[in-house]
PDB file of C-alpha atoms in Angstrom:
ATOM      1  CA  GLU A   1       1.506 -14.192 -12.025  1.00  0.00           C
ATOM      2  CA  ILE A   2       1.412 -11.010 -13.077  1.00  0.00           C
ATOM      3  CA  VAL A   3       4.443  -8.569 -12.315  1.00  0.00           C
ATOM      4  CA  LEU A   4       4.766  -5.004 -11.983  1.00  0.00           C
ATOM      5  CA  THR A   5       7.857  -3.372 -13.455  1.00  0.00           C
ATOM      6  CA  GLN A   6       8.527   0.569 -12.740  1.00  0.00           C
ATOM      7  CA  SER A   7      11.080   2.580 -14.152  1.00  0.00           C
ATOM      8  CA  PRO A   8      13.721   4.321 -13.822  1.00  0.00           C
ATOM      9  CA  GLY A   9      14.581   3.217 -10.380  1.00  0.00           C
ATOM     10  CA  THR A  10      15.927   6.513  -9.762  1.00  0.00           C
ATOM     11  CA  LEU A  11      14.907   9.638 -11.288  1.00  0.00           C
ATOM     12  CA  SER A  12      17.337  12.953 -10.540  1.00  0.00           C
ATOM     13  CA  LEU A  13      15.515  15.970 -11.245  1.00  0.00           C
ATOM     14  CA  SER A  14      15.524  19.573 -10.461  1.00  0.00           C
ATOM     15  CA  PRO A  15      12.330  21.528  -8.666  1.00  0.00           C
ATOM     16  CA  GLY A  16      10.187  22.569 -11.612  1.00  0.00           C
ATOM     17  CA  GLU A  17      11.146  19.904 -14.120  1.00  0.00           C
ATOM     18  CA  ARG A  18       8.265  17.345 -15.181  1.00  0.00           C
ATOM     19  CA  ALA A  19       8.748  13.698 -13.919  1.00  0.00           C
ATOM     20  CA  THR A  20       7.381  10.725 -15.883  1.00  0.00           C
ATOM     21  CA  LEU A  21       7.610   7.351 -14.214  1.00  0.00           C
ATOM     22  CA  SER A  22       6.718   4.483 -15.810  1.00  0.00           C
ATOM     23  CA  CYS A  23       5.015   1.325 -14.677  1.00  0.00           C
ATOM     24  CA  ARG A  24       4.512  -1.949 -16.761  1.00  0.00           C
ATOM     25  CA  THR A  25       2.476  -5.341 -15.978  1.00  0.00           C
ATOM     26  CA  SER A  26       3.458  -8.848 -17.220  1.00  0.00           C
ATOM     27  CA  GLN A  27      -0.235  -9.017 -18.490  1.00  0.00           C
ATOM     28  CA  SER A  28      -3.034  -6.860 -19.422  1.00  0.00           C
ATOM     29  CA  VAL A  29      -4.431  -5.353 -16.490  1.00  0.00           C
ATOM     30  CA  SER A  30      -7.803  -3.325 -15.931  1.00  0.00           C
ATOM     31  CA  SER A  31      -7.584   0.079 -15.407  1.00  0.00           C
ATOM     32  CA  SER A  32     -10.006   0.049 -12.617  1.00  0.00           C
ATOM     33  CA  TYR A  33      -7.186  -2.129 -10.661  1.00  0.00           C
ATOM     34  CA  LEU A  34      -4.082   0.367 -10.985  1.00  0.00           C
ATOM     35  CA  ALA A  35      -3.321   2.726  -8.525  1.00  0.00           C
ATOM     36  CA  TRP A  36      -0.086   4.962  -7.507  1.00  0.00           C
ATOM     37  CA  TYR A  37       1.229   5.885  -4.322  1.00  0.00           C
ATOM     38  CA  GLN A  38       3.516   8.318  -2.715  1.00  0.00           C
ATOM     39  CA  GLN A  39       5.665   7.389   0.300  1.00  0.00           C
ATOM     40  CA  LYS A  40       8.273   9.796   2.138  1.00  0.00           C
ATOM     41  CA  PRO A  41      11.093   8.735   4.427  1.00  0.00           C
ATOM     42  CA  GLY A  42       9.209   7.312   7.684  1.00  0.00           C
ATOM     43  CA  GLN A  43       5.548   7.714   6.522  1.00  0.00           C
ATOM     44  CA  ALA A  44       2.877   5.516   5.518  1.00  0.00           C
ATOM     45  CA  PRO A  45       2.022   5.523   1.741  1.00  0.00           C
ATOM     46  CA  ARG A  46      -0.223   8.071   0.588  1.00  0.00           C
ATOM     47  CA  LEU A  47      -2.639   7.280  -2.461  1.00  0.00           C
ATOM     48  CA  LEU A  48      -2.247   9.779  -5.341  1.00  0.00           C
ATOM     49  CA  ILE A  49      -4.454   8.215  -8.560  1.00  0.00           C
ATOM     50  CA  TYR A  50      -6.805   5.350  -8.363  1.00  0.00           C
ATOM     51  CA  GLY A  51      -8.288   3.786 -11.834  1.00  0.00           C
ATOM     52  CA  ALA A  52      -5.166   4.793 -13.321  1.00  0.00           C
ATOM     53  CA  SER A  53      -6.442   8.558 -13.747  1.00  0.00           C
ATOM     54  CA  SER A  54      -8.453   9.799 -11.159  1.00  0.00           C
ATOM     55  CA  ARG A  55      -6.654  11.913  -8.602  1.00  0.00           C
ATOM     56  CA  ALA A  56      -7.210  11.104  -4.569  1.00  0.00           C
ATOM     57  CA  THR A  57      -9.160  13.885  -3.073  1.00  0.00           C
ATOM     58  CA  GLY A  58      -6.946  16.440  -1.961  1.00  0.00           C
ATOM     59  CA  ILE A  59      -4.118  15.851  -4.477  1.00  0.00           C
ATOM     60  CA  PRO A  60      -2.596  18.433  -6.526  1.00  0.00           C
ATOM     61  CA  ASP A  61      -3.427  18.468 -10.347  1.00  0.00           C
ATOM     62  CA  ARG A  62       0.149  18.576 -11.548  1.00  0.00           C
ATOM     63  CA  PHE A  63      -0.458  14.910 -10.650  1.00  0.00           C
ATOM     64  CA  SER A  64      -1.936  13.240 -13.643  1.00  0.00           C
ATOM     65  CA  GLY A  65      -2.288   9.347 -14.708  1.00  0.00           C
ATOM     66  CA  SER A  66      -2.112   8.062 -17.843  1.00  0.00           C
ATOM     67  CA  GLY A  67      -2.249   4.571 -19.616  1.00  0.00           C
ATOM     68  CA  SER A  68      -3.946   1.007 -20.196  1.00  0.00           C
ATOM     69  CA  GLY A  69      -3.442  -2.568 -20.988  1.00  0.00           C
ATOM     70  CA  THR A  70       0.200  -3.302 -19.836  1.00  0.00           C
ATOM     71  CA  ASP A  71       1.310   0.626 -19.411  1.00  0.00           C
ATOM     72  CA  PHE A  72       0.967   2.970 -17.151  1.00  0.00           C
ATOM     73  CA  THR A  73       2.475   6.109 -16.352  1.00  0.00           C
ATOM     74  CA  LEU A  74       2.705   8.798 -13.225  1.00  0.00           C
ATOM     75  CA  THR A  75       3.577  12.298 -14.398  1.00  0.00           C
ATOM     76  CA  ILE A  76       4.141  15.387 -12.120  1.00  0.00           C
ATOM     77  CA  SER A  77       4.252  18.422 -14.453  1.00  0.00           C
ATOM     78  CA  ARG A  78       6.209  20.851 -12.484  1.00  0.00           C
ATOM     79  CA  LEU A  79       7.918  19.166  -9.205  1.00  0.00           C
ATOM     80  CA  GLU A  80       7.964  20.603  -6.084  1.00  0.00           C
ATOM     81  CA  PRO A  81       9.806  20.109  -3.108  1.00  0.00           C
ATOM     82  CA  GLU A  82       7.507  18.086  -1.540  1.00  0.00           C
ATOM     83  CA  ASP A  83       7.526  15.750  -4.317  1.00  0.00           C
ATOM     84  CA  PHE A  84      10.639  14.317  -3.651  1.00  0.00           C
ATOM     85  CA  ALA A  85       9.662  10.765  -2.532  1.00  0.00           C
ATOM     86  CA  VAL A  86       9.355   7.366  -3.745  1.00  0.00           C
ATOM     87  CA  TYR A  87       6.332   6.430  -5.838  1.00  0.00           C
ATOM     88  CA  TYR A  88       4.593   2.383  -6.307  1.00  0.00           C
ATOM     89  CA  CYS A  89       2.190   1.630  -8.596  1.00  0.00           C
ATOM     90  CA  GLN A  90       0.107  -1.206  -7.619  1.00  0.00           C
ATOM     91  CA  GLN A  91      -2.261  -3.818  -8.991  1.00  0.00           C
ATOM     92  CA  PHE A  92      -5.648  -4.347  -7.291  1.00  0.00           C
ATOM     93  CA  GLY A  93      -5.881  -8.671  -8.600  1.00  0.00           C
ATOM     94  CA  ARG A  94      -6.717 -11.518  -6.376  1.00  0.00           C
ATOM     95  CA  SER A  95      -3.408 -10.646  -4.858  1.00  0.00           C
ATOM     96  CA  PRO A  96      -2.420  -7.432  -4.878  1.00  0.00           C
ATOM     97  CA  LEU A  97       0.947  -5.943  -6.096  1.00  0.00           C
ATOM     98  CA  PHE A  98       3.223  -3.609  -5.909  1.00  0.00           C
ATOM     99  CA  GLY A  99       5.953  -2.303  -8.451  1.00  0.00           C
ATOM    100  CA  GLN A 100       9.466  -2.191  -6.315  1.00  0.00           C
ATOM    101  CA  GLY A 101       8.822   1.754  -6.284  1.00  0.00           C
ATOM    102  CA  THR A 102      10.791   4.468  -8.346  1.00  0.00           C
ATOM    103  CA  LYS A 103      12.921   7.238  -6.187  1.00  0.00           C
ATOM    104  CA  VAL A 104      12.487  10.730  -7.314  1.00  0.00           C
ATOM    105  CA  GLU A 105      15.149  12.446  -5.995  1.00  0.00           C
ATOM    106  CA  ILE A 106      16.857  16.080  -6.231  1.00  0.00           C
ATOM    107  CA  LYS A 107      19.432  16.674  -8.915  1.00  0.00           C
TER     108      LYS A 107
ATOM    109  CA  GLU B   1     -11.426  12.636   9.901  1.00  0.00           C
ATOM    110  CA  VAL B   2     -10.373   8.980   9.002  1.00  0.00           C
ATOM    111  CA  GLN B   3      -8.038   7.866  11.214  1.00  0.00           C
ATOM    112  CA  LEU B   4      -6.240   3.922  11.542  1.00  0.00           C
ATOM    113  CA  LEU B   5      -3.921   3.406  14.322  1.00  0.00           C
ATOM    114  CA  GLU B   6      -1.901   0.222  14.496  1.00  0.00           C
ATOM    115  CA  SER B   7      -0.732  -1.605  17.910  1.00  0.00           C
ATOM    116  CA  GLY B   8       0.810  -4.684  18.742  1.00  0.00           C
ATOM    117  CA  GLY B   9       4.184  -4.277  17.181  1.00  0.00           C
ATOM    118  CA  ASP B  10       7.199  -5.657  19.310  1.00  0.00           C
ATOM    119  CA  LEU B  11      10.407  -7.273  19.104  1.00  0.00           C
ATOM    120  CA  VAL B  12       9.900 -11.745  18.673  1.00  0.00           C
ATOM    121  CA  GLN B  13      11.598 -14.429  18.620  1.00  0.00           C
ATOM    122  CA  PRO B  14      11.737 -16.848  15.684  1.00  0.00           C
ATOM    123  CA  GLY B  15       8.895 -19.135  15.919  1.00  0.00           C
ATOM    124  CA  GLY B  16       6.883 -16.744  18.120  1.00  0.00           C
ATOM    125  CA  SER B  17       3.703 -15.514  17.528  1.00  0.00           C
ATOM    126  CA  LEU B  18       2.236 -11.876  17.598  1.00  0.00           C
ATOM    127  CA  ARG B  19      -1.063 -10.418  17.302  1.00  0.00           C
ATOM    128  CA  LEU B  20      -1.701  -6.653  15.716  1.00  0.00           C
ATOM    129  CA  SER B  21      -4.363  -4.382  16.136  1.00  0.00           C
ATOM    130  CA  CYS B  22      -5.790  -1.309  13.936  1.00  0.00           C
ATOM    131  CA  ALA B  23      -8.342   0.836  15.635  1.00  0.00           C
ATOM    132  CA  ALA B  24     -10.339   2.768  12.877  1.00  0.00           C
ATOM    133  CA  SER B  25     -12.396   5.858  13.236  1.00  0.00           C
ATOM    134  CA  GLY B  26     -13.800   8.521  10.909  1.00  0.00           C
ATOM    135  CA  PHE B  27     -15.832   6.372   8.793  1.00  0.00           C
ATOM    136  CA  THR B  28     -18.172   3.449   8.879  1.00  0.00           C
ATOM    137  CA  PHE B  29     -16.202   0.468   9.116  1.00  0.00           C
ATOM    138  CA  SER B  30     -18.173  -2.565   8.817  1.00  0.00           C
ATOM    139  CA  SER B  31     -18.867  -1.092   5.262  1.00  0.00           C
ATOM    140  CA  TYR B  32     -15.294  -1.520   4.304  1.00  0.00           C
ATOM    141  CA  ALA B  33     -12.724  -4.353   3.332  1.00  0.00           C
ATOM    142  CA  MET B  34      -9.622  -3.856   5.098  1.00  0.00           C
ATOM    143  CA  SER B  35      -6.084  -5.265   5.018  1.00  0.00           C
ATOM    144  CA  TRP B  36      -2.368  -5.332   6.204  1.00  0.00           C
ATOM    145  CA  VAL B  37       0.478  -4.199   3.717  1.00  0.00           C
ATOM    146  CA  ARG B  38       4.313  -4.245   5.130  1.00  0.00           C
ATOM    147  CA  GLN B  39       7.376  -3.135   4.587  1.00  0.00           C
ATOM    148  CA  ALA B  40      10.370  -4.702   5.297  1.00  0.00           C
ATOM    149  CA  PRO B  41      13.563  -2.046   6.276  1.00  0.00           C
ATOM    150  CA  GLY B  42      14.798  -0.592   3.367  1.00  0.00           C
ATOM    151  CA  LYS B  43      12.555  -2.200   1.124  1.00  0.00           C
ATOM    152  CA  GLY B  44       9.130  -1.651  -1.063  1.00  0.00           C
ATOM    153  CA  LEU B  45       5.949  -2.378  -0.014  1.00  0.00           C
ATOM    154  CA  GLU B  46       4.170  -5.995  -0.067  1.00  0.00           C
ATOM    155  CA  TRP B  47       0.299  -6.811   0.300  1.00  0.00           C
ATOM    156  CA  VAL B  48       0.074  -9.271   3.407  1.00  0.00           C
ATOM    157  CA  SER B  49      -3.912 -10.089   3.957  1.00  0.00           C
ATOM    158  CA  VAL B  50      -7.411  -8.643   2.900  1.00  0.00           C
ATOM    159  CA  ILE B  51     -10.841  -9.361   4.903  1.00  0.00           C
ATOM    160  CA  SER B  52     -14.391  -8.211   3.476  1.00  0.00           C
ATOM    161  CA  GLY B  53     -16.740  -5.737   5.089  1.00  0.00           C
ATOM    162  CA  GLY B  54     -18.271  -8.393   6.965  1.00  0.00           C
ATOM    163  CA  GLY B  55     -15.762 -10.775   7.968  1.00  0.00           C
ATOM    164  CA  GLY B  56     -16.933 -13.535   5.492  1.00  0.00           C
ATOM    165  CA  SER B  57     -14.035 -13.824   3.008  1.00  0.00           C
ATOM    166  CA  THR B  58     -10.605 -13.678   3.389  1.00  0.00           C
ATOM    167  CA  TYR B  59      -7.210 -13.896   1.283  1.00  0.00           C
ATOM    168  CA  PHE B  60      -3.356 -13.980   1.980  1.00  0.00           C
ATOM    169  CA  ALA B  61      -0.384 -13.789   0.343  1.00  0.00           C
ATOM    170  CA  ASP B  62       1.316 -16.960  -0.248  1.00  0.00           C
ATOM    171  CA  SER B  63       4.412 -15.706   1.899  1.00  0.00           C
ATOM    172  CA  VAL B  64       1.982 -15.690   4.956  1.00  0.00           C
ATOM    173  CA  LYS B  65      -0.250 -18.198   4.269  1.00  0.00           C
ATOM    174  CA  GLY B  66      -1.274 -20.696   7.371  1.00  0.00           C
ATOM    175  CA  ARG B  67       0.955 -18.680   9.515  1.00  0.00           C
ATOM    176  CA  PHE B  68      -1.254 -15.742   9.599  1.00  0.00           C
ATOM    177  CA  THR B  69      -4.789 -14.987  10.400  1.00  0.00           C
ATOM    178  CA  ILE B  70      -6.684 -11.345   9.643  1.00  0.00           C
ATOM    179  CA  SER B  71     -10.149 -11.106  11.587  1.00  0.00           C
ATOM    180  CA  ARG B  72     -12.157  -7.738  12.485  1.00  0.00           C
ATOM    181  CA  ASP B  73     -14.485  -6.970  15.137  1.00  0.00           C
ATOM    182  CA  ASN B  74     -17.087  -4.445  13.911  1.00  0.00           C
ATOM    183  CA  SER B  75     -18.765  -3.402  16.992  1.00  0.00           C
ATOM    184  CA  LYS B  76     -15.598  -2.558  17.852  1.00  0.00           C
ATOM    185  CA  ASN B  77     -14.223  -0.819  14.564  1.00  0.00           C
ATOM    186  CA  THR B  78     -11.059  -2.609  14.981  1.00  0.00           C
ATOM    187  CA  LEU B  79      -8.686  -4.867  12.791  1.00  0.00           C
ATOM    188  CA  TYR B  80      -6.723  -7.614  13.613  1.00  0.00           C
ATOM    189  CA  LEU B  81      -3.662  -9.457  12.263  1.00  0.00           C
ATOM    190  CA  GLN B  82      -2.691 -13.177  13.763  1.00  0.00           C
ATOM    191  CA  MET B  83       0.568 -13.863  13.324  1.00  0.00           C
ATOM    192  CA  ASN B  84       2.398 -17.388  14.418  1.00  0.00           C
ATOM    193  CA  SER B  85       5.617 -18.752  13.317  1.00  0.00           C
ATOM    194  CA  LEU B  86       7.271 -15.517  13.150  1.00  0.00           C
ATOM    195  CA  ARG B  87      10.167 -15.470  10.712  1.00  0.00           C
ATOM    196  CA  ALA B  88      13.173 -13.191  10.235  1.00  0.00           C
ATOM    197  CA  GLU B  89      11.933 -12.403   6.690  1.00  0.00           C
ATOM    198  CA  ASP B  90       8.803 -11.292   8.606  1.00  0.00           C
ATOM    199  CA  THR B  91      10.327  -8.234  10.497  1.00  0.00           C
ATOM    200  CA  ALA B  92       8.459  -5.256   8.736  1.00  0.00           C
ATOM    201  CA  VAL B  93       6.306  -2.129   9.654  1.00  0.00           C
ATOM    202  CA  TYR B  94       3.047  -3.671   8.904  1.00  0.00           C
ATOM    203  CA  TYR B  95       0.509  -0.842   7.835  1.00  0.00           C
ATOM    204  CA  CYS B  96      -3.341  -1.261   7.879  1.00  0.00           C
ATOM    205  CA  ALA B  97      -5.450   0.132   5.070  1.00  0.00           C
ATOM    206  CA  SER B  98      -9.038   0.554   3.831  1.00  0.00           C
ATOM    207  CA  VAL B  99      -9.910  -0.670   0.832  1.00  0.00           C
ATOM    208  CA  VAL B 100     -12.385   0.915  -1.894  1.00  0.00           C
ATOM    209  CA  THR B 101     -13.874  -1.935  -4.193  1.00  0.00           C
ATOM    210  CA  SER B 102     -15.982  -1.870  -6.992  1.00  0.00           C
ATOM    211  CA  PRO B 103     -16.118  -0.295  -9.453  1.00  0.00           C
ATOM    212  CA  VAL B 104     -12.331   0.649  -8.729  1.00  0.00           C
ATOM    213  CA  TYR B 105      -9.959  -0.657  -6.807  1.00  0.00           C
ATOM    214  CA  TYR B 106      -7.647   0.548  -4.528  1.00  0.00           C
ATOM    215  CA  PHE B 107      -6.140   1.301  -0.947  1.00  0.00           C
ATOM    216  CA  ASP B 108      -7.479   4.228   0.728  1.00  0.00           C
ATOM    217  CA  TYR B 109      -6.451   5.338   4.045  1.00  0.00           C
ATOM    218  CA  TRP B 110      -3.433   3.955   5.688  1.00  0.00           C
ATOM    219  CA  GLY B 111      -2.060   3.534   9.650  1.00  0.00           C
ATOM    220  CA  GLN B 112       1.243   5.155  10.725  1.00  0.00           C
ATOM    221  CA  GLY B 113       2.500   1.794  10.847  1.00  0.00           C
ATOM    222  CA  ALA B 114       3.630  -0.663  13.888  1.00  0.00           C
ATOM    223  CA  LEU B 115       7.299  -2.403  13.365  1.00  0.00           C
ATOM    224  CA  VAL B 116       7.689  -6.050  13.826  1.00  0.00           C
ATOM    225  CA  THR B 117      10.972  -6.963  14.716  1.00  0.00           C
ATOM    226  CA  VAL B 118      11.566 -11.264  14.627  1.00  0.00           C
ATOM    227  CA  SER B 119      14.968 -12.046  16.123  1.00  0.00           C
ATOM    228  CA  SER B 120      16.807 -14.216  18.508  1.00  0.00           C
TER     229      SER B 120
END
């Protein structure tokens, strides 16, 4: 079974800084099956990135996704106050799996 | 505007049953696979089940297989999750989500969630 490992667990940054979030899979996965979601407290997850690098509708261009094989990255180029949240990567195989999440908190 | 509205969440005793509903609007419901994803208090996201657009194919996480059933009524634009033999570890917020498939795969729109608490 594929395992998704996100790192770091928590990222403490200031507004305006760059955030780099990692998602590693235990087996190679197709980029078509890799997505990223943002979740704020008390809210449902929101789709950010699909197909490893395509932004969902309405997502600002400061969010970008990259990677292939077993290593994928979500980058937020300049953090805005509304970007502090938990981010999940997700692999859509026969049994869809989520990573454990990375919390981006205000430093 | 796409809307997914879950209902049916409640407090239920261990071993009990509960049925969640998810009313969909703003898109062609029957054209999309639909899924349930849950989140235990303070924990991450866990996929539970998925059903094809026509309802003929269903898949479940091992943690709920044999206890949960997913179904849909395309005439009512509604998704269901029948949960039986509930356990304390099933306590979670349950989200319904639309699924985009082929050539890329992801959960597109999400409902606001329904809280299921399993406790005596």
